[in-house]
Amino acid sequence: MRKLLNTLYILSEGSYLSLKNENVVVNMEDGSHRDIPLLSIESIFCFSYKGASPALIGECVERGIMISFFSPSGRFLALPTGRTNGNVLLRKKQNMISNTWEECAKIARNFIFGKVYNCKWLLERTLRDHGLRVDSEKIKSKSTYLTTIYNQLLNLTDLDVIRGMEGQAANNYFDVFDELIINQKEDFKFTSRSRRPPLDRVNALLSFGYTVLANDCASALEGVGLDSYVGFMHKDRPGRESLALDLMEEFRCLMVDRFVLTMINQRQITAKHFITKENGSVYLNEDGRKAFFGQWQAKKKEELTHPFLKEKVCWGLVPYIQALLLARYLRGDLDGYPVFLWK
């Protein structure tokens, strides 16, 4: 089983990354620097304006270390890639299936079934743990509706209908998302999902988390030899890693939504960790990103028993394992794609 290594987060806007021997050198604005061995790093997330040297980028690509660049506000900018991994036959099969409406529907149905199932689990978990502090009837009603949705999904073969059902499920789930916020309700009020730009602190956290998760999924897919840009549910679009967006659907609520709720409810993040811009958009500030990634890295190291493999793994390896299972299905080694269903 693949080992989960460290992720290096560069959050200072004035830092510059360079290469020295087999180390990544973090050059600070005050002239100081820190050397970190590349052997211990799995990925680098850089939120600096200055970026990194071409030598370091080339070395990361050569070693298979994902290095992603973001604006300080958290907007994804670029992900350098090198030679294509995996065998050409797998990618040919992926492309062939992506052009077959019926086959796309089979895979998309599993992705969305997993998403709806796991969203229902999160609602039920809140009822179990905080039933006296939330509007139980409202949450139960939405949970029942999600059950209806995922039962209907099992028989769907039309990709557009599956997409429509996903939209209905998401709308109903987010209708009660504010109920899942137990503490700091004045500072973290959620009314609806706003994406570009996020218009409140909860949406800022969700969007930031989804961006990070999408990059993890893209790296996992490329690592097993799949093309992260060729999806089955999300339509192909220049610059969009459609398959990464497909893959993350089933554990979006488990790895991001649940994580965001925990940070808010346990006061690991507060109103002081955000900035509001003139157009009303809300983003994490540098201290907010530090708080986020401090908890995110700890979460990725927590262990669980994978529902399909029945083996103990780290949460951080879940995207890689699901990418591996997807590749096995596309090669014909599995009869169906085993969706990640959490209990």
PDB file of N, CA and C in Angstrom, residues 86-121:
ATOM      1  N   GLY A  86       1.423   5.695 -16.495  1.00  0.00           N
ATOM      2  CA  GLY A  86       0.529   4.594 -16.839  1.00  0.00           C
ATOM      3  C   GLY A  86       0.652   4.173 -18.287  1.00  0.00           C
ATOM      4  N   ASN A  87      -0.046   3.098 -18.640  1.00  0.00           N
ATOM      5  CA  ASN A  87       0.053   2.602 -20.017  1.00  0.00           C
ATOM      6  C   ASN A  87      -1.018   3.224 -20.897  1.00  0.00           C
ATOM      7  N   VAL A  88      -0.712   3.314 -22.164  1.00  0.00           N
ATOM      8  CA  VAL A  88      -1.583   3.997 -23.110  1.00  0.00           C
ATOM      9  C   VAL A  88      -2.911   3.257 -23.279  1.00  0.00           C
ATOM     10  N   LEU A  89      -2.927   1.946 -23.055  1.00  0.00           N
ATOM     11  CA  LEU A  89      -4.152   1.173 -23.228  1.00  0.00           C
ATOM     12  C   LEU A  89      -5.234   1.597 -22.233  1.00  0.00           C
ATOM     13  N   LEU A  90      -4.805   1.902 -20.997  1.00  0.00           N
ATOM     14  CA  LEU A  90      -5.769   2.330 -19.977  1.00  0.00           C
ATOM     15  C   LEU A  90      -6.396   3.663 -20.374  1.00  0.00           C
ATOM     16  N   ARG A  91      -5.581   4.577 -20.846  1.00  0.00           N
ATOM     17  CA  ARG A  91      -6.107   5.883 -21.235  1.00  0.00           C
ATOM     18  C   ARG A  91      -6.977   5.796 -22.491  1.00  0.00           C
ATOM     19  N   LYS A  92      -6.622   4.900 -23.392  1.00  0.00           N
ATOM     20  CA  LYS A  92      -7.479   4.687 -24.564  1.00  0.00           C
ATOM     21  C   LYS A  92      -8.850   4.177 -24.133  1.00  0.00           C
ATOM     22  N   LYS A  93      -8.857   3.260 -23.182  1.00  0.00           N
ATOM     23  CA  LYS A  93     -10.120   2.716 -22.678  1.00  0.00           C
ATOM     24  C   LYS A  93     -10.932   3.816 -21.998  1.00  0.00           C
ATOM     25  N   GLN A  94     -10.251   4.655 -21.216  1.00  0.00           N
ATOM     26  CA  GLN A  94     -10.925   5.766 -20.556  1.00  0.00           C
ATOM     27  C   GLN A  94     -11.576   6.701 -21.578  1.00  0.00           C
ATOM     28  N   ASN A  95     -10.829   7.036 -22.618  1.00  0.00           N
ATOM     29  CA  ASN A  95     -11.365   7.928 -23.647  1.00  0.00           C
ATOM     30  C   ASN A  95     -12.528   7.289 -24.402  1.00  0.00           C
ATOM     31  N   MET A  96     -12.431   5.998 -24.665  1.00  0.00           N
ATOM     32  CA  MET A  96     -13.499   5.295 -25.373  1.00  0.00           C
ATOM     33  C   MET A  96     -14.791   5.321 -24.544  1.00  0.00           C
ATOM     34  N   ILE A  97     -14.670   5.033 -23.255  1.00  0.00           N
ATOM     35  CA  ILE A  97     -15.846   5.011 -22.384  1.00  0.00           C
ATOM     36  C   ILE A  97     -16.428   6.417 -22.237  1.00  0.00           C
ATOM     37  N   SER A  98     -15.557   7.425 -22.167  1.00  0.00           N
ATOM     38  CA  SER A  98     -16.047   8.798 -22.003  1.00  0.00           C
ATOM     39  C   SER A  98     -16.888   9.258 -23.183  1.00  0.00           C
ATOM     40  N   ASN A  99     -16.742   8.589 -24.320  1.00  0.00           N
ATOM     41  CA  ASN A  99     -17.521   8.922 -25.516  1.00  0.00           C
ATOM     42  C   ASN A  99     -18.746   8.032 -25.680  1.00  0.00           C
ATOM     43  N   THR A 100     -18.980   7.157 -24.700  1.00  0.00           N
ATOM     44  CA  THR A 100     -20.128   6.249 -24.742  1.00  0.00           C
ATOM     45  C   THR A 100     -21.123   6.662 -23.672  1.00  0.00           C
ATOM     46  N   TRP A 101     -22.256   7.202 -24.088  1.00  0.00           N
ATOM     47  CA  TRP A 101     -23.250   7.774 -23.165  1.00  0.00           C
ATOM     48  C   TRP A 101     -23.683   6.772 -22.096  1.00  0.00           C
ATOM     49  N   GLU A 102     -23.968   5.536 -22.499  1.00  0.00           N
ATOM     50  CA  GLU A 102     -24.473   4.534 -21.554  1.00  0.00           C
ATOM     51  C   GLU A 102     -23.425   4.169 -20.515  1.00  0.00           C
ATOM     52  N   GLU A 103     -22.169   4.017 -20.951  1.00  0.00           N
ATOM     53  CA  GLU A 103     -21.105   3.661 -20.018  1.00  0.00           C
ATOM     54  C   GLU A 103     -20.818   4.804 -19.051  1.00  0.00           C
ATOM     55  N   CYS A 104     -20.858   6.030 -19.550  1.00  0.00           N
ATOM     56  CA  CYS A 104     -20.670   7.192 -18.676  1.00  0.00           C
ATOM     57  C   CYS A 104     -21.750   7.218 -17.594  1.00  0.00           C
ATOM     58  N   ALA A 105     -22.984   6.905 -17.999  1.00  0.00           N
ATOM     59  CA  ALA A 105     -24.100   6.924 -17.053  1.00  0.00           C
ATOM     60  C   ALA A 105     -23.896   5.898 -15.935  1.00  0.00           C
ATOM     61  N   LYS A 106     -23.353   4.718 -16.269  1.00  0.00           N
ATOM     62  CA  LYS A 106     -23.112   3.685 -15.257  1.00  0.00           C
ATOM     63  C   LYS A 106     -22.156   4.177 -14.179  1.00  0.00           C
ATOM     64  N   ILE A 107     -21.075   4.805 -14.624  1.00  0.00           N
ATOM     65  CA  ILE A 107     -20.066   5.269 -13.671  1.00  0.00           C
ATOM     66  C   ILE A 107     -20.573   6.479 -12.899  1.00  0.00           C
ATOM     67  N   ALA A 108     -21.197   7.426 -13.614  1.00  0.00           N
ATOM     68  CA  ALA A 108     -21.728   8.624 -12.964  1.00  0.00           C
ATOM     69  C   ALA A 108     -22.765   8.263 -11.913  1.00  0.00           C
ATOM     70  N   ARG A 109     -23.584   7.263 -12.210  1.00  0.00           N
ATOM     71  CA  ARG A 109     -24.611   6.813 -11.265  1.00  0.00           C
ATOM     72  C   ARG A 109     -23.981   6.366  -9.948  1.00  0.00           C
ATOM     73  N   ASN A 110     -22.865   5.657 -10.032  1.00  0.00           N
ATOM     74  CA  ASN A 110     -22.178   5.216  -8.818  1.00  0.00           C
ATOM     75  C   ASN A 110     -21.600   6.389  -8.042  1.00  0.00           C
ATOM     76  N   PHE A 111     -20.952   7.321  -8.768  1.00  0.00           N
ATOM     77  CA  PHE A 111     -20.400   8.501  -8.098  1.00  0.00           C
ATOM     78  C   PHE A 111     -21.483   9.233  -7.312  1.00  0.00           C
ATOM     79  N   ILE A 112     -22.624   9.468  -7.963  1.00  0.00           N
ATOM     80  CA  ILE A 112     -23.676  10.270  -7.340  1.00  0.00           C
ATOM     81  C   ILE A 112     -24.423   9.474  -6.274  1.00  0.00           C
ATOM     82  N   PHE A 113     -24.572   8.181  -6.471  1.00  0.00           N
ATOM     83  CA  PHE A 113     -25.164   7.352  -5.412  1.00  0.00           C
ATOM     84  C   PHE A 113     -24.340   7.495  -4.139  1.00  0.00           C
ATOM     85  N   GLY A 114     -23.010   7.405  -4.291  1.00  0.00           N
ATOM     86  CA  GLY A 114     -22.135   7.547  -3.130  1.00  0.00           C
ATOM     87  C   GLY A 114     -22.258   8.918  -2.487  1.00  0.00           C
ATOM     88  N   LYS A 115     -22.351   9.950  -3.313  1.00  0.00           N
ATOM     89  CA  LYS A 115     -22.477  11.303  -2.776  1.00  0.00           C
ATOM     90  C   LYS A 115     -23.758  11.443  -1.955  1.00  0.00           C
ATOM     91  N   VAL A 116     -24.890  11.013  -2.517  1.00  0.00           N
ATOM     92  CA  VAL A 116     -26.171  11.171  -1.833  1.00  0.00           C
ATOM     93  C   VAL A 116     -26.210  10.323  -0.560  1.00  0.00           C
ATOM     94  N   TYR A 117     -25.714   9.102  -0.654  1.00  0.00           N
ATOM     95  CA  TYR A 117     -25.676   8.212   0.510  1.00  0.00           C
ATOM     96  C   TYR A 117     -24.867   8.838   1.640  1.00  0.00           C
ATOM     97  N   ASN A 118     -23.701   9.381   1.311  1.00  0.00           N
ATOM     98  CA  ASN A 118     -22.823   9.946   2.332  1.00  0.00           C
ATOM     99  C   ASN A 118     -23.373  11.256   2.893  1.00  0.00           C
ATOM    100  N   CYS A 119     -24.074  12.036   2.067  1.00  0.00           N
ATOM    101  CA  CYS A 119     -24.733  13.241   2.570  1.00  0.00           C
ATOM    102  C   CYS A 119     -25.815  12.869   3.583  1.00  0.00           C
ATOM    103  N   LYS A 120     -26.571  11.827   3.265  1.00  0.00           N
ATOM    104  CA  LYS A 120     -27.599  11.349   4.201  1.00  0.00           C
ATOM    105  C   LYS A 120     -26.950  10.895   5.517  1.00  0.00           C
ATOM    106  N   TRP A 121     -25.807  10.213   5.397  1.00  0.00           N
ATOM    107  CA  TRP A 121     -25.099   9.759   6.605  1.00  0.00           C
ATOM    108  C   TRP A 121     -24.718  10.936   7.485  1.00  0.00           C
TER     109      TRP A 121
END
